[in-house]
PDB file of C-alpha atoms in Angstrom:
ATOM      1  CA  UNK A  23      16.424 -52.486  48.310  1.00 40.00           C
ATOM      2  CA  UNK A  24      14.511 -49.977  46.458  1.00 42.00           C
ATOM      3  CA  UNK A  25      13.347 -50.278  42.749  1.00 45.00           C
ATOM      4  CA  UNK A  26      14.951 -50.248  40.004  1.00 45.00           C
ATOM      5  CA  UNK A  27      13.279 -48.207  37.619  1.00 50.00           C
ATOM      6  CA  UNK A  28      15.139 -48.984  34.494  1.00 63.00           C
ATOM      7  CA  UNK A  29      15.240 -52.467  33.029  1.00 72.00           C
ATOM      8  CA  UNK A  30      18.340 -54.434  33.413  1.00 85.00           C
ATOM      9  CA  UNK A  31      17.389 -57.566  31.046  1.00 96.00           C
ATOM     10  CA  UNK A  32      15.337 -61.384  31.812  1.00 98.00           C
ATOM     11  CA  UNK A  33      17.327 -62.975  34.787  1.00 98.00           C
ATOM     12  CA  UNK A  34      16.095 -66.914  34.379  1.00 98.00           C
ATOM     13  CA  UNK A  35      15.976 -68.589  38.145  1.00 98.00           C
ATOM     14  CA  UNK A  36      15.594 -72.372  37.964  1.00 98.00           C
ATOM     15  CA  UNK A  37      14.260 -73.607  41.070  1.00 95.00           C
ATOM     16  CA  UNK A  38      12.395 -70.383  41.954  1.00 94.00           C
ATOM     17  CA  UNK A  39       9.436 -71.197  43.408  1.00 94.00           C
ATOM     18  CA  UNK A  40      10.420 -71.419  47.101  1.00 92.00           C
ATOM     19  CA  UNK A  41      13.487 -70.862  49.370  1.00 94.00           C
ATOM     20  CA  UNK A  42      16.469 -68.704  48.099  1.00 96.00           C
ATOM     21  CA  UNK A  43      15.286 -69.421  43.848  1.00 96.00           C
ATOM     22  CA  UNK A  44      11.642 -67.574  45.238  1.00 97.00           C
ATOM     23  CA  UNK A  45      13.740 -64.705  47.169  1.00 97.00           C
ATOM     24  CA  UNK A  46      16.295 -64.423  44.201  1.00 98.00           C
ATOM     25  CA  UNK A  47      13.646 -64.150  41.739  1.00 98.00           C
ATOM     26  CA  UNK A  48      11.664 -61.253  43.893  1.00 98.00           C
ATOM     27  CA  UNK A  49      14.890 -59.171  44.594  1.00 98.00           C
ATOM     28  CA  UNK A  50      15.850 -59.687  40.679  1.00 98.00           C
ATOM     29  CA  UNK A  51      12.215 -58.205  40.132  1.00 98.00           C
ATOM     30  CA  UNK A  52      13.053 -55.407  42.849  1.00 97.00           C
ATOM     31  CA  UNK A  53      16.340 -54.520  40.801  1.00 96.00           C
ATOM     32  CA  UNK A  54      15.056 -53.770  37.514  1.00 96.00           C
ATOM     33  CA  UNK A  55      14.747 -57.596  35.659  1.00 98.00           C
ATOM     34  CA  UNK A  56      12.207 -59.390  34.227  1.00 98.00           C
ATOM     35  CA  UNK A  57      12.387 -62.835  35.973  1.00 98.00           C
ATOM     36  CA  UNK A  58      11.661 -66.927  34.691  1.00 98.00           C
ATOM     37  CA  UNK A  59      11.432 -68.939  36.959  1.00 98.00           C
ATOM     38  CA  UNK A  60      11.462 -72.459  36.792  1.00 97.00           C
ATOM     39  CA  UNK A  61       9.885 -75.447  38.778  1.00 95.00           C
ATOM     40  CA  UNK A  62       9.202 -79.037  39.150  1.00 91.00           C
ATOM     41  CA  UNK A  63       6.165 -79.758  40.857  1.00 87.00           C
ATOM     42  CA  UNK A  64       5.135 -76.712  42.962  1.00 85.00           C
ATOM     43  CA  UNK A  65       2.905 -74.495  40.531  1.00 91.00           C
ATOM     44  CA  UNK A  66       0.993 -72.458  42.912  1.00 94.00           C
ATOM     45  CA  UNK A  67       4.078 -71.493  44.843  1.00 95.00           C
ATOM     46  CA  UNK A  68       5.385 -70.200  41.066  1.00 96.00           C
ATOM     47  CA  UNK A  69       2.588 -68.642  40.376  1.00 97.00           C
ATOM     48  CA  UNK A  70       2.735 -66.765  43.632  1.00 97.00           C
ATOM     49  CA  UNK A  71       6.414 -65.831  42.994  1.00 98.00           C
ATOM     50  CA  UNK A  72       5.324 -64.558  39.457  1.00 98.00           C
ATOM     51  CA  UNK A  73       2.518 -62.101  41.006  1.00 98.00           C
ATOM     52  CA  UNK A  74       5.182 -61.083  43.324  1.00 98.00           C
ATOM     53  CA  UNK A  75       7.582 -60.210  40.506  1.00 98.00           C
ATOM     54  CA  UNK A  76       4.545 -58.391  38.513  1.00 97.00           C
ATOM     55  CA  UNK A  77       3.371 -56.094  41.570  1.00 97.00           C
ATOM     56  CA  UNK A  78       7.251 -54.697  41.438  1.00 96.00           C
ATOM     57  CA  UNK A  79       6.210 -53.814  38.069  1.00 96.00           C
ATOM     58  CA  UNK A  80       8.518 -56.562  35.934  1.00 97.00           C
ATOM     59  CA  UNK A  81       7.230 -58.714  33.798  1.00 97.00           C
ATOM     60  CA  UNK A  82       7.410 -62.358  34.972  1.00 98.00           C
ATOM     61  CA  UNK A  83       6.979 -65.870  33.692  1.00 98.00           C
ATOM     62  CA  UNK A  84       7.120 -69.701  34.998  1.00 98.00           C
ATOM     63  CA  UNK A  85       7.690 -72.615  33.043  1.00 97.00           C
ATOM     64  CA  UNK A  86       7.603 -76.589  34.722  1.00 97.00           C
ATOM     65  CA  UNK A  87      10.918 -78.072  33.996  1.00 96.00           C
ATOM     66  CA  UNK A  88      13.286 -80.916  35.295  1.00 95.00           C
ATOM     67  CA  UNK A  89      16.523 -79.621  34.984  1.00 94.00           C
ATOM     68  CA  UNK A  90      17.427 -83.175  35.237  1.00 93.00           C
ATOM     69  CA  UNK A  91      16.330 -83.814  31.397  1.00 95.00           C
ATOM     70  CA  UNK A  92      17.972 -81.814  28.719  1.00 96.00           C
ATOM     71  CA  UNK A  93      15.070 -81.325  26.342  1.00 97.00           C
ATOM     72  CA  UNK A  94      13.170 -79.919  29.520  1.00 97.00           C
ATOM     73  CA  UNK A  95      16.074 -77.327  29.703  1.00 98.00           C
ATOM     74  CA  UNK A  96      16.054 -76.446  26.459  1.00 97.00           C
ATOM     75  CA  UNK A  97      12.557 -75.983  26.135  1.00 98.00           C
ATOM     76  CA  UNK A  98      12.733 -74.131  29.511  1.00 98.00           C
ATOM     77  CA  UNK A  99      15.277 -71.433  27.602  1.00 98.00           C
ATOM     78  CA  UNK A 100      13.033 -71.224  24.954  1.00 98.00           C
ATOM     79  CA  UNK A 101      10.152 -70.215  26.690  1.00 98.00           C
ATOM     80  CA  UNK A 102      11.599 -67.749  28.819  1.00 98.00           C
ATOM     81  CA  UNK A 103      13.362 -65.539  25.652  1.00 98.00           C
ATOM     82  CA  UNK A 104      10.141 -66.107  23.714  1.00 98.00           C
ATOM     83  CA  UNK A 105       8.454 -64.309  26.266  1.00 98.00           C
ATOM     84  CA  UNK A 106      10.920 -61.922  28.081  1.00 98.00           C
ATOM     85  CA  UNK A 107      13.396 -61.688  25.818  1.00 97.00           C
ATOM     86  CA  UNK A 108      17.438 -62.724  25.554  1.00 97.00           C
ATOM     87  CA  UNK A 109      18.189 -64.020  28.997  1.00 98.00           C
ATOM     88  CA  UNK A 110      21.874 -62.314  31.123  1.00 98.00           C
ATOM     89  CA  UNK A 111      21.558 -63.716  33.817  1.00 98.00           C
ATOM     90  CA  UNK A 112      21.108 -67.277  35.088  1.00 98.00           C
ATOM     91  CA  UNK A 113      20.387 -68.493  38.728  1.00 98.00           C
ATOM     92  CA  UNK A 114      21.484 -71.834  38.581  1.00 98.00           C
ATOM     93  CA  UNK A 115      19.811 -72.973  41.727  1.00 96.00           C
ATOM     94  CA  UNK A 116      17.566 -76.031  41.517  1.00 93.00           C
ATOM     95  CA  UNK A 117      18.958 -78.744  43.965  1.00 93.00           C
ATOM     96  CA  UNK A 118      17.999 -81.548  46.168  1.00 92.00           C
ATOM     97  CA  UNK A 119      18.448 -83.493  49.286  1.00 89.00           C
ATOM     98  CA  UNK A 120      17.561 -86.155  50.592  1.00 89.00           C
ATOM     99  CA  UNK A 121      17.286 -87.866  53.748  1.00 89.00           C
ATOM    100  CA  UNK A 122      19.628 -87.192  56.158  1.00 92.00           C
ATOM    101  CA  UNK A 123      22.524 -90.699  57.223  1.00 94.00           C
ATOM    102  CA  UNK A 124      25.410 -91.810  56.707  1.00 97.00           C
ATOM    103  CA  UNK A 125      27.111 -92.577  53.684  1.00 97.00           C
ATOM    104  CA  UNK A 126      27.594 -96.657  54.295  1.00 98.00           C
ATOM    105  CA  UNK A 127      23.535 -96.486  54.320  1.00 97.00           C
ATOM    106  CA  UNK A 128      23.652 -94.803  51.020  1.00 97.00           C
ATOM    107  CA  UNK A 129      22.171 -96.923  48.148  1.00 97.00           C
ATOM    108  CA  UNK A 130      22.628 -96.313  44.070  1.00 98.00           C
ATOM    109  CA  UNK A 131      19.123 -94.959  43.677  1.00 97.00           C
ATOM    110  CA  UNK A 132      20.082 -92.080  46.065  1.00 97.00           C
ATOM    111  CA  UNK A 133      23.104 -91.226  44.747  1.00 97.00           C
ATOM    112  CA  UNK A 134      22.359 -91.110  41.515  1.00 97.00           C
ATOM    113  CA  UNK A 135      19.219 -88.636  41.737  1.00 96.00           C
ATOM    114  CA  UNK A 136      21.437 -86.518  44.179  1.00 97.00           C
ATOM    115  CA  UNK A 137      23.706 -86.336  41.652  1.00 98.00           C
ATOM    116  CA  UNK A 138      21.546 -86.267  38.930  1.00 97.00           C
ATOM    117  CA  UNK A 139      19.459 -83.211  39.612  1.00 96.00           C
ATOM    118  CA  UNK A 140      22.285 -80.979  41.795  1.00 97.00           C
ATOM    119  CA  UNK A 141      25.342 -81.513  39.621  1.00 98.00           C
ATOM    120  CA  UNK A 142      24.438 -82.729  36.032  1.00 98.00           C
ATOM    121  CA  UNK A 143      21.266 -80.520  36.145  1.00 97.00           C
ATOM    122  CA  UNK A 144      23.662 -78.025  37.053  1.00 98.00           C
ATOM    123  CA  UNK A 145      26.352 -78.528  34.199  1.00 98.00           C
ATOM    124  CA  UNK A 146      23.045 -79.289  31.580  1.00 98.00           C
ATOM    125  CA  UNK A 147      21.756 -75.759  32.554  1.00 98.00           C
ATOM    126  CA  UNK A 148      25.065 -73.627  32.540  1.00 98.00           C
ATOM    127  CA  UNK A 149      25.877 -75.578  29.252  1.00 98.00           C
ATOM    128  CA  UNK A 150      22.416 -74.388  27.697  1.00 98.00           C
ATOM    129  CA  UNK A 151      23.364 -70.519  29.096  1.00 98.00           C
ATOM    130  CA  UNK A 152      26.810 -70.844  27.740  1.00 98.00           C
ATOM    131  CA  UNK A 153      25.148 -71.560  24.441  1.00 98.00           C
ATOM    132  CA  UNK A 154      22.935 -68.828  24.396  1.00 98.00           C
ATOM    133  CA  UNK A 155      25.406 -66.483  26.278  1.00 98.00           C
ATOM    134  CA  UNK A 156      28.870 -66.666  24.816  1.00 98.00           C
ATOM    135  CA  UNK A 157      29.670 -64.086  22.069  1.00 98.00           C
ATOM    136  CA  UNK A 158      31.874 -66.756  20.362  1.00 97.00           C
ATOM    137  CA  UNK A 159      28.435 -67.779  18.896  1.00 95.00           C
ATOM    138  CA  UNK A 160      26.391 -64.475  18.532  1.00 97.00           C
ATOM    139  CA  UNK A 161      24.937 -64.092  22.004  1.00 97.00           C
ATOM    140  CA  UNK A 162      25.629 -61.022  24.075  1.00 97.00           C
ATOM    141  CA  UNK A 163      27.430 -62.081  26.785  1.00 98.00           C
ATOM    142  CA  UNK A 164      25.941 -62.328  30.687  1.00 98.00           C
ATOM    143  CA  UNK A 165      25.996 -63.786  34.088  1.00 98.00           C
ATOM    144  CA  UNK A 166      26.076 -67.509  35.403  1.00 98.00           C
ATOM    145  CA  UNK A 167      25.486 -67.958  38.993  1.00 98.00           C
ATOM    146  CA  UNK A 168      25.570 -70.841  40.426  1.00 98.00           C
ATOM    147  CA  UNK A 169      24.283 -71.651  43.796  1.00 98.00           C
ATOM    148  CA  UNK A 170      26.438 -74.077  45.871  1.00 98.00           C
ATOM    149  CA  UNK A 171      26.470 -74.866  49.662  1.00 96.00           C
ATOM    150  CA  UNK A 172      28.988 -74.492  52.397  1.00 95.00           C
ATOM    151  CA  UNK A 173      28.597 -78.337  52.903  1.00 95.00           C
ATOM    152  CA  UNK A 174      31.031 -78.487  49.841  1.00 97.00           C
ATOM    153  CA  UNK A 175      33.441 -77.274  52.032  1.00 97.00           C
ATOM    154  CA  UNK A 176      32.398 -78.568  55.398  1.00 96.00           C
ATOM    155  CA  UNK A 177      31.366 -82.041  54.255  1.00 96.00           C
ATOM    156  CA  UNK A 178      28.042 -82.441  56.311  1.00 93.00           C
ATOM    157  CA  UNK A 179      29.173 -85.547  58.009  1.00 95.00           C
ATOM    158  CA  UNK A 180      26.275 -87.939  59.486  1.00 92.00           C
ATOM    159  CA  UNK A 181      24.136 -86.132  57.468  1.00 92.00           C
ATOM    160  CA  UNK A 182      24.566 -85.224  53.617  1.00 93.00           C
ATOM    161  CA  UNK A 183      27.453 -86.341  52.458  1.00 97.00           C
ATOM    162  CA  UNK A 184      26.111 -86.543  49.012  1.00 97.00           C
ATOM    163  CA  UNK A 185      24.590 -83.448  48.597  1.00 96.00           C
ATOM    164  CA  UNK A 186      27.936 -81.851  49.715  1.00 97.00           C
ATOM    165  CA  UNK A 187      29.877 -83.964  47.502  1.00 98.00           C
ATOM    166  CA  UNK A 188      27.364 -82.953  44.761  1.00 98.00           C
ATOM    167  CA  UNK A 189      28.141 -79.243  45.599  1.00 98.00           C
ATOM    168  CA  UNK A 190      31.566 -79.577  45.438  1.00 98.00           C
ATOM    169  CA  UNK A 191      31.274 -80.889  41.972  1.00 98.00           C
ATOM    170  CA  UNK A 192      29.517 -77.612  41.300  1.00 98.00           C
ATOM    171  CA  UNK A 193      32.257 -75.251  42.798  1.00 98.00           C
ATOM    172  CA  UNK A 194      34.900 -77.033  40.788  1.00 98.00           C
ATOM    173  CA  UNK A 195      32.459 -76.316  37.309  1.00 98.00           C
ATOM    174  CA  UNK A 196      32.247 -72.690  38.208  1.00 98.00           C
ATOM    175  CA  UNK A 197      36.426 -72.125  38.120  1.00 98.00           C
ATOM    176  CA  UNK A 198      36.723 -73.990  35.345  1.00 98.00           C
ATOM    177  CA  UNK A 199      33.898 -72.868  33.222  1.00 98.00           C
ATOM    178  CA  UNK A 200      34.525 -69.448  34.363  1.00 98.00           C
ATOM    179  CA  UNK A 201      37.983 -69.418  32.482  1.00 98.00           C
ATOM    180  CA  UNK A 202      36.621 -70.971  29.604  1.00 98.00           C
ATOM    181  CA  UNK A 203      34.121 -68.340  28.857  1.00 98.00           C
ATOM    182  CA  UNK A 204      35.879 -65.229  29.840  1.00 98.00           C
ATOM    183  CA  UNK A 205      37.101 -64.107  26.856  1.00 98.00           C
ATOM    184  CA  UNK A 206      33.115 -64.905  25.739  1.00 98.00           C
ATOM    185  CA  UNK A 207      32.057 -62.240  27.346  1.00 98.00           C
ATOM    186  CA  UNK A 208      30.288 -64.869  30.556  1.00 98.00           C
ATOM    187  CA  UNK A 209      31.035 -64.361  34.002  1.00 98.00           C
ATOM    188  CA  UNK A 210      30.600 -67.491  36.319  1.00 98.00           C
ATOM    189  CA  UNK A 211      29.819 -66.769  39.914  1.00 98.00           C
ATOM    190  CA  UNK A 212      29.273 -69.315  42.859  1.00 98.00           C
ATOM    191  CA  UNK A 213      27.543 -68.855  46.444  1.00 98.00           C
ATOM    192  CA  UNK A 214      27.768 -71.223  49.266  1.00 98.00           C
ATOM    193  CA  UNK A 215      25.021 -70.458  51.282  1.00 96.00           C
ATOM    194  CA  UNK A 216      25.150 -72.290  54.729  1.00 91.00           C
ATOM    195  CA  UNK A 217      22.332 -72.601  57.098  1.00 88.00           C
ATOM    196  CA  UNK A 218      19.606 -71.001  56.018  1.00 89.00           C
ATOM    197  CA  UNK A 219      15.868 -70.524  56.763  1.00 82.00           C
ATOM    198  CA  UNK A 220      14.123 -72.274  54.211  1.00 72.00           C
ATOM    199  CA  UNK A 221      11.560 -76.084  53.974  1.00 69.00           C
ATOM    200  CA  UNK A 222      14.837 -77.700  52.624  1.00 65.00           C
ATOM    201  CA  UNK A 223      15.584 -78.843  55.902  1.00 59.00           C
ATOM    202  CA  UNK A 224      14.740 -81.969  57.622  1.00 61.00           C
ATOM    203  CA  UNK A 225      11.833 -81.011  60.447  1.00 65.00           C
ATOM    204  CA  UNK A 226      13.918 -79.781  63.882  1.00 70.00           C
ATOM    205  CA  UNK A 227      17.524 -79.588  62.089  1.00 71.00           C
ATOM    206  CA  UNK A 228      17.072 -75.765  61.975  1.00 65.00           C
ATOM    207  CA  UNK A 229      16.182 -75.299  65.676  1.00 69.00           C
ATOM    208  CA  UNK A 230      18.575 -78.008  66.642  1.00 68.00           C
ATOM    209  CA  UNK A 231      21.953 -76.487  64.621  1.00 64.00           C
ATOM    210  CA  UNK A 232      20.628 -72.927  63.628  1.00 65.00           C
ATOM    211  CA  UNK A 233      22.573 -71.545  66.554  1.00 73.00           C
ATOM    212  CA  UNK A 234      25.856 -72.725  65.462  1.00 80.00           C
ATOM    213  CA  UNK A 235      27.493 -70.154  63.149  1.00 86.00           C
ATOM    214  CA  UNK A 236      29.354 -67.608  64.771  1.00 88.00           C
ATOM    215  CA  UNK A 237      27.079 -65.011  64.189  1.00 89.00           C
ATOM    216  CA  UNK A 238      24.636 -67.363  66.344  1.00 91.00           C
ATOM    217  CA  UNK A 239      21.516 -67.874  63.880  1.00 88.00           C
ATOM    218  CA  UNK A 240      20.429 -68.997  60.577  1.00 89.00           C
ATOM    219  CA  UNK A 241      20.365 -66.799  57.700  1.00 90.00           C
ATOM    220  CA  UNK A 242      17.493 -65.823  55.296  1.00 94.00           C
ATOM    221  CA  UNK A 243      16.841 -66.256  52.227  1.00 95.00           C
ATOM    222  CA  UNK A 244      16.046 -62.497  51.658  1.00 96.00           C
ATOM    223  CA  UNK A 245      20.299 -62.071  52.654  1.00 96.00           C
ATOM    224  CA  UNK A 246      21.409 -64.666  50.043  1.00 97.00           C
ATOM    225  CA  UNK A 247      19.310 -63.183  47.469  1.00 97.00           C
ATOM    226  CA  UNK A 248      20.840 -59.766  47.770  1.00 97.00           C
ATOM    227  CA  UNK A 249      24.167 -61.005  47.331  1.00 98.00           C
ATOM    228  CA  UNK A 250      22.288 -62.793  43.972  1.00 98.00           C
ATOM    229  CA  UNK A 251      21.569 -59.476  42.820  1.00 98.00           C
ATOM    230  CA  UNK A 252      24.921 -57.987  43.387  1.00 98.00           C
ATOM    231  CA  UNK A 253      26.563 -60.627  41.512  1.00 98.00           C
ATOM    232  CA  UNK A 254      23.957 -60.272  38.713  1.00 98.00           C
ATOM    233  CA  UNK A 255      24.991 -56.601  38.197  1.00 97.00           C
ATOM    234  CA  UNK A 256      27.375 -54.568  36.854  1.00 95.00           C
ATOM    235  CA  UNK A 257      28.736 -53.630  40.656  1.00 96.00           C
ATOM    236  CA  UNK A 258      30.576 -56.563  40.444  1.00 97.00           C
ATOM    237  CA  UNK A 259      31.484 -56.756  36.876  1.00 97.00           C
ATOM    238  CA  UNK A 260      35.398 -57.685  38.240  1.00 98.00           C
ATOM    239  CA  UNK A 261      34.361 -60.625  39.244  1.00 98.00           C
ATOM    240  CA  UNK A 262      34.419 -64.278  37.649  1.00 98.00           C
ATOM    241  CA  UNK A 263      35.756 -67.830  39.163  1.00 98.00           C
ATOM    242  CA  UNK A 264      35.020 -66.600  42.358  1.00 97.00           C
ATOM    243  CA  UNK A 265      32.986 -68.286  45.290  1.00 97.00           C
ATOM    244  CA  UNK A 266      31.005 -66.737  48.099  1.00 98.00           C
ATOM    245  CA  UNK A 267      30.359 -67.807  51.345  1.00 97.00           C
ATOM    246  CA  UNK A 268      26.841 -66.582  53.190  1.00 96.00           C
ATOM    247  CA  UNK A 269      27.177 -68.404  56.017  1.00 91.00           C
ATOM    248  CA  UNK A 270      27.390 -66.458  59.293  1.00 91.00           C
ATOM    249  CA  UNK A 271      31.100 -67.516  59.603  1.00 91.00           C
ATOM    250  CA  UNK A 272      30.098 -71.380  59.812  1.00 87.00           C
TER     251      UNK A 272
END
């Protein structure tokens, strides 16, 4: 992808400073948008993904959030219009898992910070766009994307249950928000991405499973971010309610 010499707007990625939220953010960059990018705990990996972003010649910015905690979110908005402007374009991304077993060896504390963080993180932040977004209530309008996983589909049994389950939850938001705020001038996009070369997985899962997609390897996060960007854009301006699958046919 070459660079995009005209500026398309702030794209805000929560969850950007490693796997697919660090290659989103970078490709954003690459496409013409200044990029915030949120994170938990990993600073120096934000920081890194924010010198990336710069180098491109965008302007760039991190904030530590929990997307978990609604004033975090809000404050997390905030920052990132304060100092890049009105935000079009939200990478809902942030997400969890946890260890990998079976659901009757699931206790409360698991599920409810699986939960907690990948689905009502996920409604707190599109609810916080929406806000800021819709032209019902003086925004200009924009782009929600939310990133899923194939599990939701697949179910990841004797593994992650819950953080398919969780997923799932997430597709279902992304129809129904999607016809909400239509006429608001908000599209709401979803990707599934299925096995894909990041540290999300447990050590050895990659080199044990990577080989099962039809296409016979894992993806990369570089290939989910590009179809980020697309959705982000005007090329797909058509689209809204609609999921994605990147996932090598799995």
């Amino acid at each position: 992808m070459t660079k995009h010499e005209d500026r398309r707007g702030t794209a805000l990625v929560t969850g950007g400073s490693r796997g697919i939220g660090a290659a989103a953010a970078v490709a954003l960059a690459t496409d013409g948008w200044d990029v915030g990018v949120s994170y938990r705990t990993r600073s120096d990996e934000a920081d890194q993904v924010v010198a990336t972003c710069e180098k491109l010649g965008r302007r760039a910015y991190a904030v530590q959030a929990d997307v978990a905690e609604p004033d975090q979110i809000e404050r997390l908005f905030d920052a990132v219009t304060a100092e890049l402007g009105t935000i079009g374009a939200v990478v809902n991304n942030a997400g969890i898992v946890t260890p990998s077993g079976r659901v009757a060896d699931y206790d409360l504390a698991r599920l409810e910070r699986v939960f907690r963080i990948n689905t009502i993180g996920a409604f707190l932040v599109a609810g916080a766009a929406v806000r800021r977004m819709s032209t019902a209530s003086g925004g200009s309008g924009g782009v929600i994307i939310n990133v899923s996983s194939r599990g939701a589909v697949l179910g990841s049994a004797n593994e992650y249950v819950d953080y398919a389950s969780s997923k799932a939850a997430v597709d279902t938001m992304t129809i129904g928000l999607a016809n909400e705020v239509a006429k608001e001038g908000i599209r709401v996009l979803g990707i599934r991405p299925g096995l894909i070369e990041t540290d999300i997985h447990e050590e050895g899962r990659l080199e044990r499973i990577g080989g099962t997609p039809p296409l016979g390897r894992p993806g990369k996060a570089d290939e989910v971010a590009e179809l980020i960007v697309f959705l982000a854009s005007e090329r797909s301006s058509y689209m809204t309610g609609s999921m994605v699958d990147v996932a090598g046919g799995r």
